Short mmCIF file of C-alpha atoms and ligand atoms in Angstrom, two decimals:
data_model
loop_
_atom_site.label_atom_id
_atom_site.label_comp_id
_atom_site.label_asym_id
_atom_site.label_seq_id
_atom_site.Cartn_x
_atom_site.Cartn_y
_atom_site.Cartn_z
CA MET A 1 33.06 2.96 6.90
CA SER A 2 30.33 4.41 7.06
CA ILE A 3 26.86 2.94 7.71
CA GLN A 4 24.35 2.14 5.07
CA LYS A 5 20.63 0.91 4.91
CA PRO A 6 20.11 -2.71 5.23
CA LYS A 7 19.75 -4.93 1.80
CA GLY A 8 16.45 -4.49 -0.03
CA THR A 9 15.48 -1.62 2.18
CA GLN A 10 14.80 1.91 0.69
CA ASP A 11 15.29 5.64 2.08
CA LEU A 12 12.24 7.29 1.13
CA LEU A 13 13.63 11.34 0.64
CA PRO A 14 11.50 14.46 0.03
CA GLY A 15 10.52 14.67 -3.86
CA ASP A 16 9.70 10.74 -3.87
CA VAL A 17 8.08 10.92 -0.27
CA GLU A 18 5.39 13.30 -2.02
CA LYS A 19 4.48 10.31 -4.57
CA TRP A 20 4.23 7.88 -1.30
CA GLN A 21 1.60 10.84 0.11
CA TYR A 22 -0.24 11.19 -2.64
CA LEU A 23 -0.80 6.68 -2.92
CA GLU A 24 -1.61 6.87 0.71
CA ASN A 25 -4.22 10.20 0.28
CA LYS A 26 -5.55 7.99 -2.45
CA ALA A 27 -6.06 5.21 -0.39
CA ARG A 28 -7.32 7.29 2.43
CA ASP A 29 -10.05 9.28 0.22
CA LEU A 30 -11.15 5.52 -1.77
CA CYS A 31 -11.47 3.98 1.49
CA ARG A 32 -13.45 6.74 3.14
CA ARG A 33 -15.77 7.18 0.49
CA PHE A 34 -16.28 3.20 0.19
CA ASN A 35 -17.06 3.14 4.21
CA TYR A 36 -13.75 1.24 5.41
CA LYS A 37 -12.18 2.39 8.67
CA GLU A 38 -8.38 2.53 9.45
CA ILE A 39 -6.91 0.01 11.94
CA ARG A 40 -3.34 0.81 13.04
CA THR A 41 -1.67 -2.74 14.39
CA PRO A 42 1.56 -3.52 16.23
CA ILE A 43 4.46 -3.66 13.31
CA PHE A 44 5.89 -6.63 15.43
CA GLU A 45 3.63 -9.65 16.51
CA HIS A 46 4.08 -13.03 17.91
CA THR A 47 5.52 -15.47 16.01
CA GLU A 48 2.24 -17.92 16.14
CA LEU A 49 0.36 -15.14 14.88
CA PHE A 50 1.94 -15.38 10.90
CA ALA A 51 2.23 -19.09 11.76
CA ARG A 52 -0.80 -20.10 12.26
CA GLY A 53 -2.82 -16.81 10.35
CA VAL A 54 -0.54 -17.00 6.68
CA GLY A 55 0.03 -20.58 6.84
CA GLU A 56 2.95 -22.91 7.87
CA THR A 57 3.10 -24.39 4.23
CA THR A 58 3.76 -20.52 3.02
CA ASP A 59 6.49 -19.19 1.69
CA ILE A 60 6.04 -16.57 3.63
CA VAL A 61 6.49 -18.53 7.18
CA GLU A 62 8.81 -21.20 5.87
CA LYS A 63 11.68 -18.49 4.29
CA GLU A 64 10.78 -14.88 4.30
CA MET A 65 9.81 -14.02 8.15
CA TYR A 66 12.23 -11.61 9.95
CA THR A 67 11.83 -13.51 13.48
CA PHE A 68 13.94 -13.08 16.79
CA GLN A 69 13.34 -13.90 20.62
CA ASP A 70 13.62 -10.66 22.44
CA LYS A 71 14.59 -10.00 25.96
CA GLY A 72 11.91 -11.65 27.48
CA ASP A 73 12.49 -15.01 25.52
CA ARG A 74 9.56 -13.73 23.33
CA SER A 75 9.50 -15.32 19.70
CA ILE A 76 8.23 -12.18 18.06
CA THR A 77 8.52 -11.87 14.43
CA LEU A 78 7.69 -8.80 12.21
CA ARG A 79 4.51 -8.30 10.03
CA PRO A 80 5.19 -9.83 6.55
CA GLU A 81 1.24 -8.45 5.80
CA GLY A 82 -0.96 -6.94 7.10
CA THR A 83 -3.83 -9.80 7.61
CA ALA A 84 -2.98 -12.05 10.38
CA GLY A 85 -2.59 -8.53 12.78
CA VAL A 86 -5.32 -7.00 11.98
CA VAL A 87 -7.97 -10.47 12.21
CA ARG A 88 -5.73 -10.73 15.95
CA ALA A 89 -7.18 -6.80 16.37
CA TYR A 90 -10.60 -7.64 15.59
CA VAL A 91 -10.47 -10.87 17.60
CA GLU A 92 -8.79 -9.17 20.48
CA ASN A 93 -11.46 -6.40 20.36
CA LYS A 94 -14.60 -8.04 19.57
CA LEU A 95 -15.19 -6.11 17.24
CA TYR A 96 -17.44 -8.78 15.93
CA GLY A 97 -19.67 -7.96 18.99
CA GLU A 98 -20.64 -4.31 16.34
CA PRO A 99 -23.63 -4.57 14.90
CA ASP A 100 -22.42 -3.53 11.23
CA VAL A 101 -20.08 -5.78 8.81
CA SER A 102 -16.75 -4.29 10.35
CA LYS A 103 -14.56 -2.43 7.08
CA LEU A 104 -11.04 -2.01 8.24
CA TYR A 105 -8.26 -0.94 6.07
CA TYR A 106 -4.60 -0.83 6.52
CA VAL A 107 -1.64 1.75 5.31
CA GLY A 108 2.35 0.36 6.35
CA PRO A 109 5.16 -1.08 6.13
CA MET A 110 5.91 -5.43 6.05
CA PHE A 111 9.29 -7.06 6.58
CA ARG A 112 9.77 -10.27 4.10
CA TYR A 113 13.22 -12.24 3.59
CA GLU A 114 13.81 -12.11 0.08
CA GLN A 115 16.12 -12.29 -2.28
CA PRO A 116 15.52 -8.14 -3.70
CA GLN A 117 15.02 -7.01 -7.16
CA ALA A 118 12.93 -4.56 -8.82
CA GLY A 119 9.83 -4.55 -6.76
CA ARG A 120 10.75 -7.20 -4.22
CA TYR A 121 12.53 -5.66 -1.17
CA ARG A 122 13.15 -6.71 2.58
CA GLN A 123 10.75 -3.72 3.53
CA PHE A 124 8.07 -2.87 1.87
CA HIS A 125 4.58 -1.08 2.27
CA GLN A 126 1.11 -2.20 1.53
CA PHE A 127 -2.25 -0.71 1.56
CA GLY A 128 -4.57 -3.44 2.49
CA ILE A 129 -8.29 -3.30 3.11
CA GLU A 130 -10.68 -6.17 5.28
CA ALA A 131 -14.71 -7.14 5.46
CA PHE A 132 -15.72 -9.03 8.56
CA GLY A 133 -18.87 -10.84 8.90
CA SER A 134 -20.66 -11.38 5.74
CA THR A 135 -20.94 -13.97 3.57
CA GLU A 136 -22.02 -11.80 0.61
CA PRO A 137 -20.97 -11.95 -2.91
CA SER A 138 -21.32 -8.32 -2.77
CA ILE A 139 -18.45 -7.63 -0.72
CA ASP A 140 -16.06 -9.78 -2.32
CA ALA A 141 -16.64 -7.83 -5.69
CA GLU A 142 -16.76 -4.73 -3.84
CA VAL A 143 -13.07 -5.53 -2.16
CA ILE A 144 -12.30 -6.34 -5.60
CA ALA A 145 -13.95 -3.39 -7.33
CA LEU A 146 -12.05 -0.73 -4.33
CA GLY A 147 -8.50 -2.21 -5.46
CA TYR A 148 -9.01 -1.53 -9.17
CA THR A 149 -10.32 2.20 -8.88
CA PHE A 150 -7.12 2.42 -6.83
CA TYR A 151 -5.26 1.60 -9.50
CA LYS A 152 -7.31 3.43 -12.21
CA GLU A 153 -7.86 6.59 -10.16
CA ILE A 154 -3.81 7.23 -9.81
CA GLY A 155 -3.90 6.71 -13.28
CA LEU A 156 -2.37 3.10 -13.66
CA GLN A 157 -2.78 1.92 -17.52
CA ASN A 158 -3.77 -1.71 -18.55
CA VAL A 159 -4.59 -3.39 -15.16
CA THR A 160 -6.19 -6.56 -15.44
CA VAL A 161 -7.92 -8.36 -13.28
CA GLU A 162 -8.02 -12.58 -12.70
CA ILE A 163 -10.38 -14.17 -10.41
CA ASN A 164 -11.43 -17.71 -9.42
CA SER A 165 -13.05 -19.62 -7.08
CA VAL A 166 -11.24 -21.94 -4.58
CA GLY A 167 -14.03 -23.70 -3.25
CA THR A 168 -14.58 -25.13 0.06
CA PRO A 169 -12.62 -26.91 2.44
CA SER A 170 -14.36 -29.82 1.73
CA VAL A 171 -14.91 -29.08 -2.20
CA ARG A 172 -10.92 -29.01 -2.23
CA THR A 173 -10.52 -32.68 -0.59
CA ALA A 174 -11.75 -34.68 -4.05
CA TYR A 175 -10.08 -32.27 -6.09
CA ARG A 176 -6.44 -32.18 -4.01
CA THR A 177 -6.31 -36.38 -4.90
CA GLU A 178 -7.31 -35.45 -8.54
CA LEU A 179 -3.63 -33.08 -8.98
CA GLN A 180 -2.08 -34.96 -6.63
CA ALA A 181 -2.84 -37.96 -9.62
CA PHE A 182 -2.18 -35.64 -12.41
CA PHE A 183 1.23 -34.96 -10.80
CA ALA A 184 2.78 -38.21 -9.47
CA PRO A 185 3.99 -38.83 -13.21
CA VAL A 186 6.35 -35.72 -12.81
CA LYS A 187 6.49 -35.44 -9.32
CA ASP A 188 10.51 -36.15 -10.10
CA LYS A 189 11.08 -33.64 -11.97
CA LEU A 190 9.33 -30.74 -9.85
CA CYS A 191 11.49 -28.64 -7.83
CA LYS A 192 12.28 -28.98 -4.89
CA ASP A 193 9.99 -27.19 -3.49
CA CYS A 194 6.94 -28.65 -4.95
CA GLN A 195 8.16 -31.96 -4.41
CA PHE A 196 7.08 -30.95 -1.09
CA ARG A 197 4.30 -29.30 -1.80
CA TYR A 198 2.76 -32.16 -3.48
CA ASP A 199 2.63 -33.94 -0.25
CA ARG A 200 1.46 -30.89 2.03
CA ASN A 201 -0.44 -28.72 -0.11
CA PRO A 202 -0.39 -29.33 -3.74
CA MET A 203 -2.49 -26.36 -4.85
CA ARG A 204 0.40 -24.48 -4.66
CA ILE A 205 2.05 -25.92 -7.27
CA LEU A 206 -0.09 -24.03 -9.75
CA ASP A 207 1.26 -21.36 -8.16
CA CYS A 208 5.06 -22.30 -8.14
CA LYS A 209 6.75 -19.94 -11.00
CA VAL A 210 9.58 -22.66 -11.81
CA ASP A 211 7.03 -25.59 -12.51
CA GLN A 212 4.69 -23.70 -15.08
CA LYS A 213 5.23 -26.38 -17.65
CA TYR A 214 4.28 -29.34 -15.37
CA GLY A 215 0.70 -27.60 -14.51
CA GLU A 216 -0.65 -27.34 -18.14
CA GLY A 217 -3.17 -29.40 -19.01
CA ALA A 218 -4.11 -30.09 -14.51
CA PRO A 219 -7.24 -30.70 -13.23
CA SER A 220 -9.47 -27.13 -13.36
CA ILE A 221 -11.26 -26.43 -9.61
CA LEU A 222 -13.85 -25.01 -11.20
CA ASP A 223 -14.62 -28.96 -12.15
CA HIS A 224 -14.98 -29.32 -8.94
CA LEU A 225 -17.40 -26.49 -7.11
CA ASP A 226 -20.44 -27.35 -5.33
CA ASP A 227 -23.94 -25.58 -5.88
CA GLU A 228 -23.16 -23.47 -3.04
CA CYS A 229 -19.73 -22.24 -4.57
CA ASN A 230 -21.05 -21.98 -8.14
CA THR A 231 -23.81 -20.00 -7.05
CA HIS A 232 -20.95 -17.38 -5.12
CA PHE A 233 -18.79 -17.26 -8.28
CA GLY A 234 -21.57 -16.78 -10.43
CA ALA A 235 -22.69 -13.72 -8.34
CA VAL A 236 -19.63 -12.33 -7.85
CA GLN A 237 -18.35 -12.14 -11.54
CA ASP A 238 -22.49 -11.15 -11.80
CA HIS A 239 -21.69 -7.62 -9.62
CA LEU A 240 -18.27 -7.18 -10.99
CA THR A 241 -20.33 -7.34 -14.14
CA ALA A 242 -22.88 -4.46 -12.90
CA MET A 243 -20.41 -2.60 -11.68
CA GLU A 244 -17.99 -2.95 -15.31
CA ILE A 245 -14.93 -4.17 -13.51
CA PRO A 246 -13.14 -6.22 -16.72
CA PHE A 247 -11.89 -9.31 -15.23
CA THR A 248 -10.90 -12.65 -16.58
CA ILE A 249 -11.16 -16.07 -15.51
CA ASN A 250 -7.84 -17.88 -14.09
CA PRO A 251 -8.93 -21.50 -12.90
CA ARG A 252 -5.08 -22.05 -12.08
CA LEU A 253 -4.94 -18.77 -9.26
CA VAL A 254 -4.92 -20.74 -6.50
CA ARG A 255 -4.34 -20.59 -2.43
CA GLY A 256 -4.03 -23.56 -0.94
CA LEU A 257 -4.53 -22.96 2.58
CA ASP A 258 -7.95 -24.66 4.32
CA TYR A 259 -9.16 -20.75 5.72
CA TYR A 260 -9.24 -20.00 1.83
CA THR A 261 -12.85 -19.82 0.79
CA HIS A 262 -14.72 -19.02 -2.59
CA THR A 263 -13.02 -15.77 -4.27
CA ALA A 264 -9.38 -15.54 -5.12
CA PHE A 265 -8.37 -12.96 -7.37
CA GLU A 266 -5.03 -10.96 -8.42
CA TYR A 267 -4.50 -7.72 -10.14
CA LYS A 268 -1.93 -7.71 -12.99
CA SER A 269 0.49 -5.45 -15.09
CA ALA A 270 3.01 -5.55 -16.81
CA GLY A 271 6.47 -3.57 -16.22
CA ILE A 272 8.42 -4.86 -13.66
CA GLY A 273 10.93 -7.34 -14.95
CA SER A 274 9.16 -10.76 -14.27
CA ILE A 275 7.10 -9.87 -11.96
CA ASP A 276 3.31 -9.08 -13.26
CA THR A 277 1.76 -9.56 -10.08
CA ILE A 278 0.48 -5.67 -8.04
CA GLY A 279 -2.17 -6.87 -5.97
CA ALA A 280 -3.92 -9.44 -4.18
CA GLY A 281 -6.49 -10.84 -1.89
CA GLY A 282 -9.70 -13.29 -1.48
CA ARG A 283 -11.99 -14.20 0.56
CA TYR A 284 -10.85 -15.96 4.22
CA ASN A 285 -14.28 -17.69 5.56
CA GLY A 286 -11.61 -20.43 7.88
CA LEU A 287 -9.39 -17.45 9.29
CA VAL A 288 -10.85 -15.87 12.20
CA GLU A 289 -11.13 -18.93 13.68
CA GLN A 290 -7.77 -20.64 12.82
CA ILE A 291 -6.51 -17.07 14.96
CA GLY A 292 -8.92 -18.41 18.01
CA GLY A 293 -12.19 -16.21 17.31
CA GLY A 294 -15.89 -17.37 16.18
CA ASP A 295 -16.47 -18.51 13.41
CA GLN A 296 -16.48 -15.46 11.14
CA PRO A 297 -15.99 -14.56 7.70
CA GLY A 298 -14.14 -12.47 5.74
CA VAL A 299 -12.57 -10.94 2.27
CA GLY A 300 -9.83 -8.78 1.93
CA LEU A 301 -6.81 -7.66 0.06
CA GLY A 302 -3.27 -6.44 -0.32
CA LEU A 303 -1.75 -3.55 -2.54
CA GLY A 304 2.02 -3.37 -2.99
CA LEU A 305 2.68 0.64 -3.13
CA GLU A 306 6.60 0.21 -4.20
CA ARG A 307 5.15 -1.79 -7.42
CA ILE A 308 2.13 0.51 -8.31
CA LEU A 309 5.52 3.25 -8.22
CA LEU A 310 7.46 1.34 -10.49
CA VAL A 311 4.52 1.05 -13.08
CA LEU A 312 3.91 4.11 -12.73
CA ALA A 313 7.46 5.44 -13.55
CA ASN A 314 7.30 3.24 -16.19
CA GLN A 315 4.63 4.16 -17.86
CA GLY A 316 5.43 7.76 -17.73
CA VAL A 317 2.19 8.87 -15.20
CA GLU A 318 2.77 12.11 -13.72
CA VAL A 319 2.88 11.97 -9.63
CA PRO A 320 2.82 15.28 -7.82
CA LYS A 321 6.08 17.15 -7.21
CA PRO A 322 7.19 18.75 -3.62
CA GLU A 323 4.21 21.39 -2.52
CA PRO A 324 5.87 24.99 -3.62
CA ILE A 325 6.36 27.38 -1.12
CA ASP A 326 4.15 30.36 -0.71
CA VAL A 327 6.52 33.20 0.48
CA TYR A 328 9.71 33.80 0.49
CA LEU A 329 11.28 36.61 3.34
CA ILE A 330 14.32 38.56 2.56
CA ALA A 331 15.52 41.36 4.39
CA LEU A 332 17.80 43.26 3.98
CA GLY A 333 19.42 45.14 6.51
CA GLU A 334 19.33 43.95 10.55
CA PRO A 335 16.28 45.51 11.69
CA ALA A 336 14.82 43.91 8.32
CA GLU A 337 16.05 40.41 9.15
CA LYS A 338 14.49 41.51 13.13
CA GLU A 339 11.01 42.06 11.44
CA VAL A 340 11.50 39.22 8.96
CA ILE A 341 11.76 36.00 11.31
CA LYS A 342 8.31 37.88 13.07
CA LEU A 343 6.99 38.49 10.20
CA LEU A 344 7.89 34.84 8.84
CA TYR A 345 6.35 33.20 12.30
CA GLN A 346 2.81 35.52 11.72
CA LEU A 347 2.83 34.06 8.09
CA ARG A 348 3.25 30.30 9.27
CA GLN A 349 0.24 31.05 11.92
CA GLN A 350 -1.80 31.57 8.89
CA GLY A 351 -1.30 28.78 7.06
CA ILE A 352 1.09 30.17 4.95
CA ALA A 353 3.83 28.45 3.41
CA ALA A 354 6.73 30.55 4.36
CA GLU A 355 10.27 30.39 4.39
CA LYS A 356 13.98 32.70 4.87
CA ASP A 357 17.15 32.55 3.68
CA TYR A 358 19.44 31.16 7.29
CA LEU A 359 22.84 31.27 5.83
CA GLY A 360 23.92 35.11 6.04
CA ARG A 361 24.10 34.70 1.91
CA LYS A 362 24.01 37.26 -0.46
CA MET A 363 20.14 38.37 -2.06
CA LYS A 364 21.26 37.05 -4.92
CA ALA A 365 21.84 33.61 -3.49
CA GLN A 366 18.61 34.23 -1.68
CA MET A 367 16.67 34.75 -5.16
CA LYS A 368 18.00 31.13 -5.74
CA SER A 369 17.29 29.61 -2.81
CA ALA A 370 13.71 31.12 -3.26
CA ASP A 371 13.79 29.81 -7.64
CA ARG A 372 14.36 26.14 -5.89
CA TYR A 373 11.81 26.19 -3.48
CA ASN A 374 9.41 27.79 -6.44
CA ALA A 375 8.26 30.47 -3.83
CA LYS A 376 5.26 32.08 -5.42
CA TYR A 377 6.10 35.56 -4.31
CA VAL A 378 9.29 36.68 -2.68
CA ALA A 379 9.34 39.63 0.09
CA ILE A 380 11.84 42.08 0.52
CA LEU A 381 12.14 43.78 3.48
CA GLY A 382 14.83 47.07 3.31
CA ASP A 383 15.37 49.76 6.04
CA ASP A 384 13.23 52.44 3.93
CA GLU A 385 9.81 49.73 3.31
CA LEU A 386 10.70 48.96 7.03
CA ALA A 387 10.20 52.80 8.01
CA ARG A 388 6.78 52.89 6.52
CA GLY A 389 5.56 49.57 7.76
CA GLU A 390 5.67 48.15 4.19
CA ILE A 391 7.05 45.65 2.59
CA THR A 392 7.68 44.77 -1.49
CA LEU A 393 6.27 41.40 -2.99
CA LYS A 394 6.62 40.03 -5.96
CA LYS A 395 4.52 37.25 -7.43
CA MET A 396 6.66 35.16 -9.44
CA GLU A 397 5.19 33.64 -12.04
CA THR A 398 4.32 36.95 -13.83
CA GLY A 399 7.03 39.37 -12.25
CA ASP A 400 4.19 41.55 -11.00
CA GLN A 401 5.22 43.46 -8.14
CA LEU A 402 3.11 45.44 -5.78
CA THR A 403 3.80 46.79 -2.26
CA VAL A 404 1.36 45.69 0.54
CA THR A 405 1.49 46.93 4.44
CA LEU A 406 2.94 45.01 7.25
CA ALA A 407 -0.19 45.24 9.16
CA ASP A 408 -2.40 43.74 6.46
CA LEU A 409 -0.18 40.98 5.81
CA ALA A 410 -0.06 40.35 9.78
CA ALA A 411 -3.91 40.85 9.67
CA ASN A 412 -4.58 38.51 6.76
CA ALA A 413 -1.94 37.06 4.52
CA ALA A 414 -4.24 34.49 2.94
CA LYS A 415 -6.55 37.94 1.74
CA THR A 416 -3.27 39.97 1.06
CA LEU A 417 -1.38 37.17 -1.06
CA PHE A 418 -3.97 35.76 -2.81
CA GLU A 419 -6.87 37.49 -3.95
P1 ATP B 1 5.06 -12.53 -5.27
O1 ATP B 1 4.22 -13.80 -6.11
O2 ATP B 1 5.58 -11.34 -6.21
O3 ATP B 1 5.84 -12.51 -4.28
P2 ATP B 1 3.12 -12.34 -2.91
O4 ATP B 1 2.24 -13.61 -3.35
O5 ATP B 1 4.38 -12.85 -1.85
O6 ATP B 1 3.98 -12.18 -4.36
P3 ATP B 1 1.49 -11.07 -1.40
O7 ATP B 1 1.85 -11.66 -0.23
O8 ATP B 1 -0.18 -11.87 -2.23
O9 ATP B 1 2.27 -11.28 -2.59
O10 ATP B 1 1.17 -9.30 -1.06
C1 ATP B 1 0.40 -8.68 -2.21
C2 ATP B 1 0.94 -7.62 -3.03
O11 ATP B 1 2.22 -6.96 -1.81
C3 ATP B 1 1.90 -7.90 -4.06
O12 ATP B 1 1.11 -8.19 -5.42
C4 ATP B 1 3.21 -7.06 -4.01
O13 ATP B 1 2.03 -6.23 -4.78
C5 ATP B 1 3.18 -7.01 -2.93
N1 ATP B 1 4.47 -7.26 -2.80
C6 ATP B 1 4.39 -8.94 -2.11
N2 ATP B 1 5.58 -8.82 -1.19
C7 ATP B 1 6.43 -8.11 -1.55
C8 ATP B 1 8.33 -7.87 -1.92
N3 ATP B 1 8.90 -8.43 -0.99
N4 ATP B 1 8.31 -6.36 -1.88
C9 ATP B 1 7.19 -5.41 -2.64
N5 ATP B 1 6.16 -5.51 -2.91
C10 ATP B 1 5.68 -6.42 -2.01
MG1 MG B 2 6.25 -13.25 -2.28
#
């Protein structure tokens, strides 16, 4: 039997890849405008990094990691998300020593052992940003704005932004006790995961897809915020309002881990079956320290690119098709063929996308090939023309023909073809 791709992975073929390049280019351009610089960290890291940086009690670390022993008997994990690696690199390379806030972005594959379905894969791609070194609410708002603008600029409709404040660890101590008291009467009815969460991380029960009904009427973290938290949360909202970014407050949007502080947010858009979250992020003032760095604040987001493409397709949003080629060269006869090979190379070196036939096909088949490539020009070179040092170009859009000299094409193809 032939070998097939592993479950939960995808081949991105020409025709699809252009959509990916489009999203990636948009992400890069947006980051240029918001002054985020690209960082590239390893695809695999020491398992310990994710245990600490993502959190022992998360689904990711409990069930979803691709972990293996390498030949040197180290425990290695394929990165399940981007933040932990970026934080490690920030600490290891002492970026905190730089005078400005570190504003970083990444685009790349992540790996999680999940049950594959539409919008959920084992290898998927995230665009993410992280900003380290500032506790200012304006940067929380900037991060939220960047994600929102990304969705908007690629043409995604009906994206909603939900925000919440998860307070600080000390604020959450009282909240956790109250939550446990709230869930105590139904503890036995909760799903198995949530029965664990009840003791270890009760805030995550609010996040559970199975036990949502039991969370109704649960106490709100917003009633527990202290002055510092309220001020921060209020300022984030003010900045979003000033930027005209629509948002709603969802007090049940939680991250139960100690290093999350203040702002938590999610982007939602209907259209991938039961899944509606297309991106998420928040502030994590305790994370750098958790990973062995100093007391440096951070805030970031991660957006799933597969989910974006699914929603774009569902909404019928046009994404770019493959670029057409500029010139398809056809030679009639042996001497012309030699000249065409030379000319092809000359054109390509001048920045022109050029192609020829490599299958010894008849002229008609070559014309069809030019059509498939959506060629702007077909250039036909016969013996007579070769003798005159000329070539005939057919502009495919209009059918117009023009004859130019080979010397002109070789000297300045762009001018000859497109002016
Ligand atoms: P979910 O609740 O859907 O499992 P999550 O909380 O695990 O999401 P995050 O870790 O916050 O997701 O990741 C940020 C984004 O990455 C998600 O909003 C989603 O767009 C994308 N994402 C996460 N897991 C997958 C996956 N297995 N396949 C495709 N995209 C994913
Ligand atoms: Mg998940």
